[in-house]
Amino acid sequence: MKAWVVRHLQVFFATLGELVHAPVANGMTIAVIGVTLALPATLYVGVQNLQRLSGGIDAAGQISLFLKRDTAQKEIDALAVRLRKRNEVESVSFLSPDAALEEFKRASGFGAALDALQRNPLPPVLLVTPASRHRTPTALRTLTEEFGKIGAVELAQFDLEWVQRLQAILRLAERGVWILTALLAVAVLLIVGNTIRLAVLNRREEIEIVRLVGGTDAFIRRPFLYAGTLQGAFGALLAWLLVAGTLALMSGPIGELGALYGTGAAAAGLGGSASMALLAGGAGLGWLGSRIAVERHLRRIF
Amino acid sequence: MIQFSHVFKRYPGGFDALKDVSFELAQGEMAFITGHSGAGKSTLLKLITHIEVPTRGSLLVNHKNVARLARRQLPYFRRSVGVVFQDYRLLTDRTVFDNVALPLVVAGVPARETGRRVRAALEKVGLLQKERIFPLQLSGGEQQRVGIARAVVNRPPLLLADEPTGNLDAALSDEIMELFLDFHRHGTTVLIASHDQRLIASSGKRVLELRLGEVVADHGGGA
């Protein structure tokens, strides 16, 4: 057991030494693996951040009830009181047509044009904030439909339908990231496989001699497997650095975007478990790629 | 130690390298295989180390049917056979010491034991002073002696050599042959493929003559 560990350590450090001694060739392979892995990792981080962002918006979801223009103020107050009593509802606020017009003039910059209007075109609006446990997209939709059936309500609108659409798009993007990851994982397998194939061919003479003096296949495979695994692991490390760098460059704009939507400001990185998965995945792909390549080529050397 | 019975070897393409070869080599015996190039000497040695397998017939080495060895068992079988090549087949990017140590390293022999046995083998071939040198810095005769040290370092019961003196002049050839005779005196079974008639005659050992893949003569020896 001890001898076995010692032998593995020897091969590990010998392989590491070889990587360092041919920095250009190995560096190129590692760089290709790094860029290949960085692509899905960056997209993953992007989708994660957008999901977090849209999730934050969702939490502040409101339902706007546009009332019929001729609804009496008394009737509106009564409706507001009735809505407040429901336990799905956290709060209700009233926006009168005049107040809405003022706000619209201020926000839109169409002040002068709006002054030209004969009468205020805006309806009275009740803004309903649902209780927190009713803020899921489906619950909001159900509530919106129910409010739409109230007599005084002209139109009930769940303000954040676009958030739902965004979330649907993000789910699609997430699936796309996984498919892309699978394709690029195959690419990494091929890259490592090709590098190791060349290494095996370069050392054909040595492999033949080792075989003749009684080296087992496991003994012959070992340095190639270490080389592939190390290349994969270093490639993953490079990918991690690329993602971190990309995020650092984009953290400013992402922070602004977050602030605009009133949600979490800072952009999140890969996180602990995803980082581990990236490193383990890179090393694993390197191991598998070299294993396949070595297996195929050892069979051809008597 | 080696027992060929009615062994045929046909290479893909229909060339018959060996035809109905039968002979026996006793444990501790020393013999030469001779014949013109293409007579089948190298093929015969390749069958013994399972680089090639017989097309027909049976071949026992150390009581094992070589053709039936599982791929998994092959490395362990090869550790019991030392092989010396005409072109030495040394690893040029490793020192003399590392070349000779290779059979011990692949067998997982502990480092201290490896060092002791490598130095013993190098001393035997007179190259103890050159263990840190790389093979290409050595003369042809010295490189062949490194090859021999590698072949005997794990004390295999059987030693094979394929034209071991083919690239060496007469004086160096005599030195190399003296080494083989010495291993033979210490009990190792030795089989050498060679067409150097002077060397074969001076050794006074058994000679198997191959012609176009057939054993046409088997004479001499006696010990």
Short mmCIF file of C-alpha atoms in Angstrom, two decimals:
data_model
loop_
_atom_site.label_atom_id
_atom_site.label_comp_id
_atom_site.label_asym_id
_atom_site.label_seq_id
_atom_site.Cartn_x
_atom_site.Cartn_y
_atom_site.Cartn_z
CA MET A 1 0.00 0.00 0.00
CA LYS A 2 2.75 2.42 0.97
CA ALA A 3 4.82 1.44 -2.07
CA TRP A 4 1.74 1.99 -4.23
CA VAL A 5 1.22 5.51 -2.87
CA VAL A 6 4.91 6.30 -3.34
CA ARG A 7 4.82 5.11 -6.95
CA HIS A 8 1.74 7.24 -7.69
CA LEU A 9 3.36 10.28 -6.09
CA GLN A 10 6.50 9.71 -8.16
CA VAL A 11 4.50 9.56 -11.39
CA PHE A 12 2.43 12.61 -10.33
CA PHE A 13 5.50 14.77 -9.75
CA ALA A 14 7.32 13.42 -12.80
CA THR A 15 4.29 14.33 -14.94
CA LEU A 16 4.04 17.76 -13.32
CA GLY A 17 7.74 18.23 -14.10
CA GLU A 18 7.14 17.34 -17.75
CA LEU A 19 4.30 19.88 -17.94
CA VAL A 20 6.64 22.56 -16.63
CA HIS A 21 9.45 21.52 -18.98
CA ALA A 22 7.32 21.96 -22.10
CA PRO A 23 5.44 25.13 -21.09
CA VAL A 24 4.47 26.28 -24.58
CA ALA A 25 2.89 23.06 -25.90
CA ASN A 26 1.18 22.22 -22.62
CA GLY A 27 0.23 25.84 -22.02
CA MET A 28 -1.55 25.91 -25.39
CA THR A 29 -3.53 22.78 -24.59
CA ILE A 30 -4.42 24.13 -21.16
CA ALA A 31 -5.44 27.48 -22.69
CA VAL A 32 -7.74 25.79 -25.22
CA ILE A 33 -9.34 23.72 -22.46
CA GLY A 34 -9.64 26.84 -20.29
CA VAL A 35 -11.40 28.89 -22.97
CA THR A 36 -13.64 25.96 -23.86
CA LEU A 37 -14.73 25.48 -20.25
CA ALA A 38 -14.97 29.23 -19.58
CA LEU A 39 -17.72 29.65 -22.20
CA PRO A 40 -20.40 27.51 -20.52
CA ALA A 41 -19.23 28.60 -17.06
CA THR A 42 -19.67 32.29 -17.97
CA LEU A 43 -23.10 31.65 -19.47
CA TYR A 44 -24.04 29.69 -16.37
CA VAL A 45 -23.04 32.60 -14.13
CA GLY A 46 -24.94 35.01 -16.40
CA VAL A 47 -28.14 32.99 -16.31
CA GLN A 48 -27.82 32.52 -12.54
CA ASN A 49 -27.48 36.27 -12.05
CA LEU A 50 -30.42 37.10 -14.30
CA GLN A 51 -32.54 34.55 -12.46
CA ARG A 52 -31.60 36.12 -9.17
CA LEU A 53 -32.38 39.54 -10.58
CA SER A 54 -35.78 38.53 -11.93
CA GLY A 55 -36.53 36.64 -8.75
CA GLY A 56 -35.97 39.90 -6.85
CA ILE A 57 -38.43 41.71 -9.09
CA ASP A 58 -40.97 38.96 -8.65
CA ALA A 59 -40.85 39.38 -4.89
CA ALA A 60 -42.05 42.98 -5.30
CA GLY A 61 -44.90 41.95 -7.61
CA GLN A 62 -48.02 44.14 -7.71
CA ILE A 63 -51.40 43.83 -9.35
CA SER A 64 -52.85 47.00 -10.88
CA LEU A 65 -56.64 47.27 -10.95
CA PHE A 66 -57.70 49.85 -13.57
CA LEU A 67 -61.19 50.89 -12.52
CA LYS A 68 -64.03 52.10 -14.73
CA ARG A 69 -63.72 55.83 -15.15
CA ASP A 70 -67.19 56.58 -13.82
CA THR A 71 -66.71 54.68 -10.56
CA ALA A 72 -67.68 56.80 -7.57
CA GLN A 73 -65.05 57.56 -4.94
CA LYS A 74 -67.21 55.92 -2.27
CA GLU A 75 -67.39 52.73 -4.24
CA ILE A 76 -63.60 52.78 -4.72
CA ASP A 77 -62.99 53.20 -0.98
CA ALA A 78 -65.37 50.33 -0.22
CA LEU A 79 -63.57 48.09 -2.74
CA ALA A 80 -60.20 49.01 -1.22
CA VAL A 81 -61.47 48.13 2.26
CA ARG A 82 -62.87 44.83 0.97
CA LEU A 83 -59.60 43.91 -0.71
CA ARG A 84 -57.56 44.79 2.38
CA LYS A 85 -59.58 42.29 4.41
CA ARG A 86 -58.54 39.38 2.20
CA ASN A 87 -55.63 37.43 3.60
CA GLU A 88 -53.99 37.05 0.16
CA VAL A 89 -53.55 40.82 0.20
CA GLU A 90 -50.89 42.66 2.12
CA SER A 91 -51.76 46.25 1.22
CA VAL A 92 -53.86 48.31 -1.17
CA SER A 93 -53.11 51.85 -2.27
CA PHE A 94 -55.19 54.20 -4.36
CA LEU A 95 -53.88 56.29 -7.22
CA SER A 96 -56.38 58.95 -8.30
CA PRO A 97 -56.49 60.02 -11.98
CA ASP A 98 -55.13 63.47 -11.04
CA ALA A 99 -52.23 62.05 -9.07
CA ALA A 100 -51.49 59.59 -11.85
CA LEU A 101 -51.48 62.38 -14.42
CA GLU A 102 -49.10 64.44 -12.30
CA GLU A 103 -46.76 61.51 -11.94
CA PHE A 104 -46.97 60.72 -15.63
CA LYS A 105 -46.20 64.35 -16.56
CA ARG A 106 -43.17 64.30 -14.32
CA ALA A 107 -41.84 60.95 -15.43
CA SER A 108 -42.56 61.07 -19.14
CA GLY A 109 -41.55 64.63 -19.98
CA PHE A 110 -44.71 65.07 -22.07
CA GLY A 111 -45.93 67.76 -19.64
CA ALA A 112 -46.84 70.39 -22.22
CA ALA A 113 -48.51 67.92 -24.56
CA LEU A 114 -50.61 66.50 -21.76
CA ASP A 115 -51.71 70.02 -20.72
CA ALA A 116 -53.30 70.29 -24.16
CA LEU A 117 -55.70 67.47 -23.37
CA GLN A 118 -59.29 68.47 -22.73
CA ARG A 119 -59.73 66.05 -19.85
CA ASN A 120 -57.70 63.59 -17.86
CA PRO A 121 -57.66 60.31 -19.85
CA LEU A 122 -56.36 58.25 -16.96
CA PRO A 123 -58.62 55.95 -14.92
CA PRO A 124 -58.50 55.58 -11.15
CA VAL A 125 -56.18 52.75 -10.13
CA LEU A 126 -55.94 50.49 -7.09
CA LEU A 127 -52.49 49.00 -6.55
CA VAL A 128 -52.72 45.65 -4.74
CA THR A 129 -49.62 44.14 -3.14
CA PRO A 130 -50.25 40.45 -2.46
CA ALA A 131 -49.06 38.81 0.75
CA SER A 132 -45.58 37.34 0.38
CA ARG A 133 -46.68 33.71 0.14
CA HIS A 134 -48.98 34.61 -2.78
CA ARG A 135 -46.25 36.10 -4.91
CA THR A 136 -45.49 33.02 -6.96
CA PRO A 137 -46.22 33.50 -10.67
CA THR A 138 -49.20 31.08 -10.61
CA ALA A 139 -50.78 32.59 -7.46
CA LEU A 140 -50.39 36.07 -8.92
CA ARG A 141 -52.04 34.94 -12.14
CA THR A 142 -54.98 33.40 -10.26
CA LEU A 143 -55.46 36.54 -8.16
CA THR A 144 -55.24 38.75 -11.23
CA GLU A 145 -57.93 36.73 -12.98
CA GLU A 146 -60.17 36.85 -9.93
CA PHE A 147 -59.80 40.62 -9.51
CA GLY A 148 -60.58 41.07 -13.18
CA LYS A 149 -64.11 39.75 -12.54
CA ILE A 150 -64.96 42.45 -9.96
CA GLY A 151 -67.67 44.75 -11.39
CA ALA A 152 -65.89 48.06 -10.96
CA VAL A 153 -62.67 46.75 -12.46
CA GLU A 154 -62.13 47.55 -16.11
CA LEU A 155 -58.82 45.69 -16.33
CA ALA A 156 -56.72 43.80 -13.81
CA GLN A 157 -53.10 43.62 -14.81
CA PHE A 158 -50.34 41.66 -13.27
CA ASP A 159 -47.58 44.20 -13.87
CA LEU A 160 -44.87 41.69 -14.09
CA GLU A 161 -45.96 39.49 -16.93
CA TRP A 162 -42.71 40.41 -18.62
CA VAL A 163 -40.88 38.95 -15.63
CA GLN A 164 -42.65 35.67 -16.23
CA ARG A 165 -41.65 35.82 -19.86
CA LEU A 166 -38.09 36.62 -18.86
CA GLN A 167 -38.09 33.69 -16.49
CA ALA A 168 -39.36 31.40 -19.23
CA ILE A 169 -36.61 32.67 -21.50
CA LEU A 170 -34.09 32.11 -18.72
CA ARG A 171 -35.26 28.52 -18.26
CA LEU A 172 -34.72 28.07 -21.97
CA ALA A 173 -31.29 29.69 -21.69
CA GLU A 174 -30.45 27.44 -18.76
CA ARG A 175 -31.28 24.37 -20.81
CA GLY A 176 -29.19 25.84 -23.63
CA VAL A 177 -26.25 26.24 -21.25
CA TRP A 178 -26.47 22.56 -20.30
CA ILE A 179 -26.57 21.45 -23.93
CA LEU A 180 -23.64 23.73 -24.73
CA THR A 181 -21.80 22.34 -21.69
CA ALA A 182 -22.30 18.79 -22.94
CA LEU A 183 -21.02 19.69 -26.41
CA LEU A 184 -18.00 21.52 -25.06
CA ALA A 185 -17.28 18.65 -22.66
CA VAL A 186 -16.99 16.44 -25.73
CA ALA A 187 -14.68 19.08 -27.23
CA VAL A 188 -12.45 18.90 -24.13
CA LEU A 189 -12.39 15.10 -24.40
CA LEU A 190 -11.23 15.41 -28.00
CA ILE A 191 -8.60 18.06 -27.18
CA VAL A 192 -7.09 16.02 -24.35
CA GLY A 193 -7.46 12.82 -26.35
CA ASN A 194 -5.54 14.28 -29.26
CA THR A 195 -2.76 15.66 -27.05
CA ILE A 196 -2.35 12.35 -25.28
CA ARG A 197 -2.50 10.47 -28.60
CA LEU A 198 0.49 12.50 -29.80
CA ALA A 199 2.29 11.88 -26.51
CA VAL A 200 1.72 8.13 -26.84
CA LEU A 201 3.01 8.16 -30.43
CA ASN A 202 6.06 10.18 -29.36
CA ARG A 203 6.89 7.65 -26.70
CA ARG A 204 6.12 4.57 -28.74
CA GLU A 205 9.71 3.35 -28.52
CA GLU A 206 9.73 3.76 -24.76
CA ILE A 207 6.37 1.99 -24.41
CA GLU A 208 7.67 -0.96 -26.44
CA ILE A 209 10.74 -1.26 -24.25
CA VAL A 210 8.73 -0.97 -21.03
CA ARG A 211 6.43 -3.71 -22.30
CA LEU A 212 9.38 -5.96 -23.14
CA VAL A 213 10.82 -5.68 -19.66
CA GLY A 214 7.46 -6.59 -18.15
CA GLY A 215 5.66 -3.29 -17.54
CA THR A 216 1.91 -3.77 -17.05
CA ASP A 217 -0.63 -1.75 -19.03
CA ALA A 218 -1.53 0.07 -15.82
CA PHE A 219 2.12 1.09 -15.38
CA ILE A 220 2.32 2.35 -18.96
CA ARG A 221 -1.02 4.18 -18.75
CA ARG A 222 -0.31 5.92 -15.47
CA PRO A 223 1.84 8.88 -16.65
CA PHE A 224 -0.54 9.58 -19.55
CA LEU A 225 -3.56 9.55 -17.24
CA TYR A 226 -1.83 11.94 -14.87
CA ALA A 227 -0.89 14.20 -17.78
CA GLY A 228 -4.48 14.29 -19.06
CA THR A 229 -5.94 14.83 -15.60
CA LEU A 230 -3.50 17.63 -14.81
CA GLN A 231 -4.17 19.36 -18.15
CA GLY A 232 -7.91 19.15 -17.51
CA ALA A 233 -7.54 20.46 -13.96
CA PHE A 234 -5.29 23.36 -15.00
CA GLY A 235 -7.68 24.13 -17.87
CA ALA A 236 -10.57 24.28 -15.39
CA LEU A 237 -8.53 26.54 -13.12
CA LEU A 238 -7.90 28.87 -16.06
CA ALA A 239 -11.62 28.80 -16.90
CA TRP A 240 -12.41 29.75 -13.32
CA LEU A 241 -10.00 32.71 -13.54
CA LEU A 242 -11.55 33.76 -16.86
CA VAL A 243 -15.04 33.71 -15.33
CA ALA A 244 -13.84 35.67 -12.30
CA GLY A 245 -12.15 38.20 -14.61
CA THR A 246 -15.23 38.56 -16.81
CA LEU A 247 -17.36 39.10 -13.74
CA ALA A 248 -14.98 41.71 -12.39
CA LEU A 249 -15.22 43.61 -15.69
CA MET A 250 -19.02 43.40 -15.69
CA SER A 251 -19.72 43.96 -12.00
CA GLY A 252 -20.18 47.73 -12.49
CA PRO A 253 -22.97 47.54 -15.11
CA ILE A 254 -24.57 44.55 -13.36
CA GLY A 255 -24.65 46.51 -10.10
CA GLU A 256 -26.36 49.44 -11.89
CA LEU A 257 -28.90 47.10 -13.45
CA GLY A 258 -29.62 45.56 -10.07
CA ALA A 259 -30.04 48.98 -8.50
CA LEU A 260 -32.44 50.03 -11.28
CA TYR A 261 -34.71 47.08 -10.57
CA GLY A 262 -34.35 47.53 -6.83
CA THR A 263 -32.98 44.05 -6.32
CA GLY A 264 -29.71 42.59 -5.07
CA ALA A 265 -26.93 44.85 -6.27
CA ALA A 266 -23.71 42.83 -6.51
CA ALA A 267 -23.15 40.19 -9.18
CA ALA A 268 -22.68 36.68 -7.81
CA GLY A 269 -19.69 34.59 -8.88
CA LEU A 270 -19.53 30.84 -9.49
CA GLY A 271 -19.85 30.03 -5.81
CA GLY A 272 -18.20 27.21 -3.88
CA SER A 273 -19.98 24.13 -5.16
CA ALA A 274 -20.07 25.27 -8.80
CA SER A 275 -16.33 26.05 -8.61
CA MET A 276 -15.63 22.59 -7.24
CA ALA A 277 -17.82 21.09 -9.96
CA LEU A 278 -15.87 23.02 -12.61
CA LEU A 279 -12.50 21.81 -11.29
CA ALA A 280 -13.67 18.23 -10.80
CA GLY A 281 -15.33 18.28 -14.21
CA GLY A 282 -12.17 19.54 -15.92
CA ALA A 283 -9.97 16.98 -14.20
CA GLY A 284 -12.50 14.21 -14.86
CA LEU A 285 -12.78 15.07 -18.55
CA GLY A 286 -8.97 15.15 -18.80
CA TRP A 287 -8.74 11.74 -17.19
CA LEU A 288 -11.43 10.25 -19.42
CA GLY A 289 -10.02 11.76 -22.61
CA SER A 290 -6.52 10.44 -21.91
CA ARG A 291 -7.88 7.07 -20.81
CA ILE A 292 -9.74 6.64 -24.11
CA ALA A 293 -6.76 7.81 -26.20
CA VAL A 294 -4.23 5.64 -24.36
CA GLU A 295 -6.47 2.59 -24.51
CA ARG A 296 -6.97 2.94 -28.26
CA HIS A 297 -3.28 3.39 -29.02
CA LEU A 298 -1.77 0.87 -26.59
CA ARG A 299 -3.66 -1.86 -28.43
CA ARG A 300 -1.76 -0.99 -31.60
CA ILE A 301 1.66 -1.39 -29.96
CA PHE A 302 2.01 -5.15 -29.80
CA MET B 1 13.25 -24.39 -20.47
CA ILE B 2 12.17 -23.86 -24.08
CA GLN B 3 10.23 -26.45 -26.04
CA PHE B 4 9.18 -25.87 -29.68
CA SER B 5 7.04 -28.59 -31.21
CA HIS B 6 5.95 -28.32 -34.85
CA VAL B 7 5.78 -24.54 -34.70
CA PHE B 8 4.71 -22.67 -37.84
CA LYS B 9 4.63 -18.91 -38.22
CA ARG B 10 2.97 -17.35 -41.21
CA TYR B 11 2.83 -13.55 -41.40
CA PRO B 12 -0.20 -11.78 -42.84
CA GLY B 13 0.36 -11.80 -46.58
CA GLY B 14 1.36 -15.45 -46.68
CA PHE B 15 5.08 -15.32 -45.88
CA ASP B 16 6.14 -18.42 -43.94
CA ALA B 17 8.80 -17.29 -41.46
CA LEU B 18 9.00 -20.61 -39.59
CA LYS B 19 8.07 -24.05 -40.88
CA ASP B 20 7.65 -27.04 -38.60
CA VAL B 21 10.28 -25.99 -36.06
CA SER B 22 10.86 -28.48 -33.23
CA PHE B 23 13.65 -28.37 -30.69
CA GLU B 24 14.21 -28.28 -26.98
CA LEU B 25 16.53 -26.22 -24.87
CA ALA B 26 17.20 -27.60 -21.39
CA GLN B 27 17.37 -25.48 -18.28
CA GLY B 28 20.87 -24.02 -17.93
CA GLU B 29 21.78 -24.84 -21.54
CA MET B 30 23.36 -22.34 -23.92
CA ALA B 31 22.73 -22.40 -27.67
CA PHE B 32 23.06 -20.31 -30.82
CA ILE B 33 20.56 -19.91 -33.60
CA THR B 34 22.27 -19.18 -36.85
CA GLY B 35 21.33 -18.73 -40.49
CA HIS B 36 21.20 -16.01 -43.14
CA SER B 37 19.13 -12.93 -42.55
CA GLY B 38 15.50 -13.77 -43.26
CA ALA B 39 16.00 -17.37 -42.16
CA GLY B 40 13.66 -16.83 -39.21
CA LYS B 41 16.05 -16.20 -36.31
CA SER B 42 14.37 -13.02 -35.11
CA THR B 43 10.89 -14.48 -35.58
CA LEU B 44 11.86 -17.42 -33.39
CA LEU B 45 12.96 -15.09 -30.58
CA LYS B 46 9.83 -12.95 -31.00
CA LEU B 47 7.68 -16.04 -30.46
CA ILE B 48 9.46 -16.78 -27.18
CA THR B 49 8.72 -13.28 -25.84
CA HIS B 50 5.19 -13.25 -27.24
CA ILE B 51 5.79 -10.28 -29.51
CA GLU B 52 4.49 -12.65 -32.18
CA VAL B 53 2.36 -15.76 -31.66
CA PRO B 54 2.76 -19.08 -33.51
CA THR B 55 0.29 -19.77 -36.32
CA ARG B 56 0.39 -23.48 -35.50
CA GLY B 57 2.18 -25.81 -33.12
CA SER B 58 2.95 -25.40 -29.43
CA LEU B 59 5.64 -23.48 -27.65
CA LEU B 60 6.39 -23.96 -23.98
CA VAL B 61 8.65 -21.55 -22.14
CA ASN B 62 9.34 -22.34 -18.51
CA HIS B 63 6.47 -24.89 -18.70
CA LYS B 64 4.04 -22.19 -19.81
CA ASN B 65 2.23 -22.25 -23.13
CA VAL B 66 3.20 -18.79 -24.35
CA ALA B 67 0.48 -18.53 -27.00
CA ARG B 68 -2.23 -19.10 -24.38
CA LEU B 69 -1.03 -16.46 -21.94
CA ALA B 70 -3.73 -13.91 -21.11
CA ARG B 71 -2.89 -10.31 -21.91
CA ARG B 72 -2.97 -9.64 -18.18
CA GLN B 73 -0.34 -12.30 -17.40
CA LEU B 74 2.02 -11.26 -20.17
CA PRO B 75 4.00 -8.61 -18.20
CA TYR B 76 4.71 -11.09 -15.40
CA PHE B 77 5.85 -13.70 -17.92
CA ARG B 78 8.16 -11.21 -19.64
CA ARG B 79 9.86 -10.40 -16.34
CA SER B 80 11.23 -13.96 -16.40
CA VAL B 81 12.90 -13.44 -19.79
CA GLY B 82 15.82 -11.02 -20.33
CA VAL B 83 16.23 -9.75 -23.89
CA VAL B 84 19.26 -8.12 -25.55
CA PHE B 85 18.87 -6.41 -28.94
CA GLN B 86 21.22 -5.70 -31.82
CA ASP B 87 20.32 -2.00 -31.68
CA TYR B 88 20.47 -1.97 -27.84
CA ARG B 89 17.05 -0.27 -27.52
CA LEU B 90 18.01 2.01 -24.65
CA LEU B 91 16.01 5.05 -23.56
CA THR B 92 18.25 7.90 -24.72
CA ASP B 93 16.65 10.48 -22.42
CA ARG B 94 17.47 8.54 -19.27
CA THR B 95 20.75 7.80 -17.56
CA VAL B 96 22.52 4.45 -17.66
CA PHE B 97 21.31 3.83 -14.12
CA ASP B 98 17.66 4.53 -15.01
CA ASN B 99 17.86 2.32 -18.11
CA VAL B 100 19.17 -0.61 -16.15
CA ALA B 101 16.68 0.03 -13.33
CA LEU B 102 13.66 -0.09 -15.67
CA PRO B 103 12.79 -3.80 -15.22
CA LEU B 104 12.91 -3.33 -11.44
CA VAL B 105 10.89 -0.11 -11.52
CA VAL B 106 8.08 -1.69 -13.54
CA ALA B 107 8.07 -4.62 -11.11
CA GLY B 108 7.70 -2.25 -8.16
CA VAL B 109 10.98 -3.20 -6.47
CA PRO B 110 11.72 -0.79 -3.56
CA ALA B 111 14.22 2.00 -4.32
CA ARG B 112 17.01 0.79 -2.04
CA GLU B 113 16.88 -2.75 -3.40
CA THR B 114 16.77 -1.32 -6.94
CA GLY B 115 19.93 0.70 -6.37
CA ARG B 116 21.78 -2.29 -4.98
CA ARG B 117 20.82 -4.60 -7.84
CA VAL B 118 21.42 -2.01 -10.60
CA ARG B 119 24.94 -1.38 -9.29
CA ALA B 120 25.60 -5.12 -9.07
CA ALA B 121 24.55 -5.51 -12.72
CA LEU B 122 26.59 -2.50 -13.83
CA GLU B 123 29.62 -3.79 -11.99
CA LYS B 124 29.22 -7.12 -13.75
CA VAL B 125 29.42 -5.43 -17.18
CA GLY B 126 32.14 -3.02 -16.03
CA LEU B 127 30.17 0.22 -16.25
CA LEU B 128 29.74 1.13 -12.59
CA GLN B 129 31.59 4.43 -13.15
CA LYS B 130 29.17 5.51 -15.89
CA GLU B 131 25.81 5.17 -14.16
CA ARG B 132 25.01 8.89 -14.43
CA ILE B 133 25.90 9.19 -18.11
CA PHE B 134 23.33 9.16 -20.93
CA PRO B 135 23.49 6.24 -23.41
CA LEU B 136 24.40 8.35 -26.46
CA GLN B 137 27.61 9.47 -24.73
CA LEU B 138 28.76 5.84 -24.62
CA SER B 139 30.48 3.76 -27.33
CA GLY B 140 28.57 0.99 -29.09
CA GLY B 141 30.17 -1.74 -27.01
CA GLU B 142 29.35 0.15 -23.81
CA GLN B 143 25.74 0.70 -24.91
CA GLN B 144 25.37 -3.02 -25.55
CA ARG B 145 26.75 -3.74 -22.11
CA VAL B 146 24.10 -1.41 -20.65
CA GLY B 147 21.52 -3.43 -22.61
CA ILE B 148 22.89 -6.64 -21.15
CA ALA B 149 22.88 -5.21 -17.62
CA ARG B 150 19.22 -4.27 -18.12
CA ALA B 151 18.41 -7.79 -19.38
CA VAL B 152 19.95 -9.51 -16.35
CA VAL B 153 19.22 -7.00 -13.57
CA ASN B 154 16.21 -8.93 -12.25
CA ARG B 155 18.07 -12.25 -12.67
CA PRO B 156 15.75 -13.90 -15.20
CA PRO B 157 16.20 -17.67 -15.67
CA LEU B 158 16.19 -17.18 -19.45
CA LEU B 159 18.31 -14.74 -21.44
CA LEU B 160 17.68 -14.10 -25.15
CA ALA B 161 19.88 -12.08 -27.48
CA ASP B 162 19.13 -11.04 -31.07
CA GLU B 163 22.41 -10.38 -32.94
CA PRO B 164 23.98 -8.85 -29.81
CA THR B 165 27.33 -8.27 -31.53
CA GLY B 166 25.94 -7.32 -34.95
CA ASN B 167 27.11 -3.72 -34.66
CA LEU B 168 30.40 -4.36 -32.87
CA ASP B 169 33.96 -5.15 -33.98
CA ALA B 170 35.70 -8.43 -33.18
CA ALA B 171 37.38 -7.39 -29.92
CA LEU B 172 34.19 -5.91 -28.49
CA SER B 173 32.21 -8.94 -29.68
CA ASP B 174 34.55 -11.21 -27.72
CA GLU B 175 34.00 -9.15 -24.58
CA ILE B 176 30.23 -9.33 -24.98
CA MET B 177 30.36 -13.07 -25.65
CA GLU B 178 32.44 -13.57 -22.52
CA LEU B 179 29.61 -11.95 -20.53
CA PHE B 180 27.03 -14.36 -21.97
CA LEU B 181 29.28 -17.34 -21.24
CA ASP B 182 29.64 -16.09 -17.69
CA PHE B 183 25.86 -15.87 -17.18
CA HIS B 184 25.58 -19.36 -18.62
CA ARG B 185 28.19 -20.63 -16.14
CA HIS B 186 26.08 -19.16 -13.34
CA GLY B 187 23.07 -21.21 -14.43
CA THR B 188 21.14 -18.92 -16.75
CA THR B 189 19.65 -20.49 -19.88
CA VAL B 190 20.99 -18.49 -22.85
CA LEU B 191 19.75 -18.44 -26.46
CA ILE B 192 21.57 -16.18 -28.93
CA ALA B 193 20.61 -15.47 -32.52
CA SER B 194 23.78 -14.67 -34.50
CA HIS B 195 25.40 -15.17 -37.87
CA ASP B 196 28.90 -14.53 -36.58
CA GLN B 197 30.47 -17.95 -37.33
CA ARG B 198 33.81 -17.10 -35.73
CA LEU B 199 32.15 -16.25 -32.42
CA ILE B 200 29.87 -19.30 -32.50
CA ALA B 201 32.75 -21.64 -33.28
CA SER B 202 34.98 -20.24 -30.52
CA SER B 203 32.26 -20.73 -27.90
CA GLY B 204 31.91 -24.43 -28.60
CA LYS B 205 28.20 -24.41 -27.77
CA ARG B 206 25.20 -26.02 -29.43
CA VAL B 207 24.16 -24.51 -32.78
CA LEU B 208 20.74 -24.63 -34.44
CA GLU B 209 20.90 -23.68 -38.10
CA LEU B 210 17.80 -22.21 -39.72
CA ARG B 211 17.31 -21.99 -43.48
CA LEU B 212 14.14 -20.44 -44.94
CA GLY B 213 12.29 -21.04 -41.71
CA GLU B 214 13.31 -24.66 -41.20
CA VAL B 215 15.83 -26.18 -38.78
CA VAL B 216 18.36 -27.81 -41.10
CA ALA B 217 21.05 -28.65 -38.57
CA ASP B 218 21.34 -29.08 -34.79
CA HIS B 219 24.81 -29.97 -33.64
CA GLY B 220 27.52 -29.51 -31.08
CA GLY B 221 27.11 -28.50 -27.49
CA GLY B 222 27.00 -31.23 -24.96
CA ALA B 223 26.90 -28.73 -22.09
#
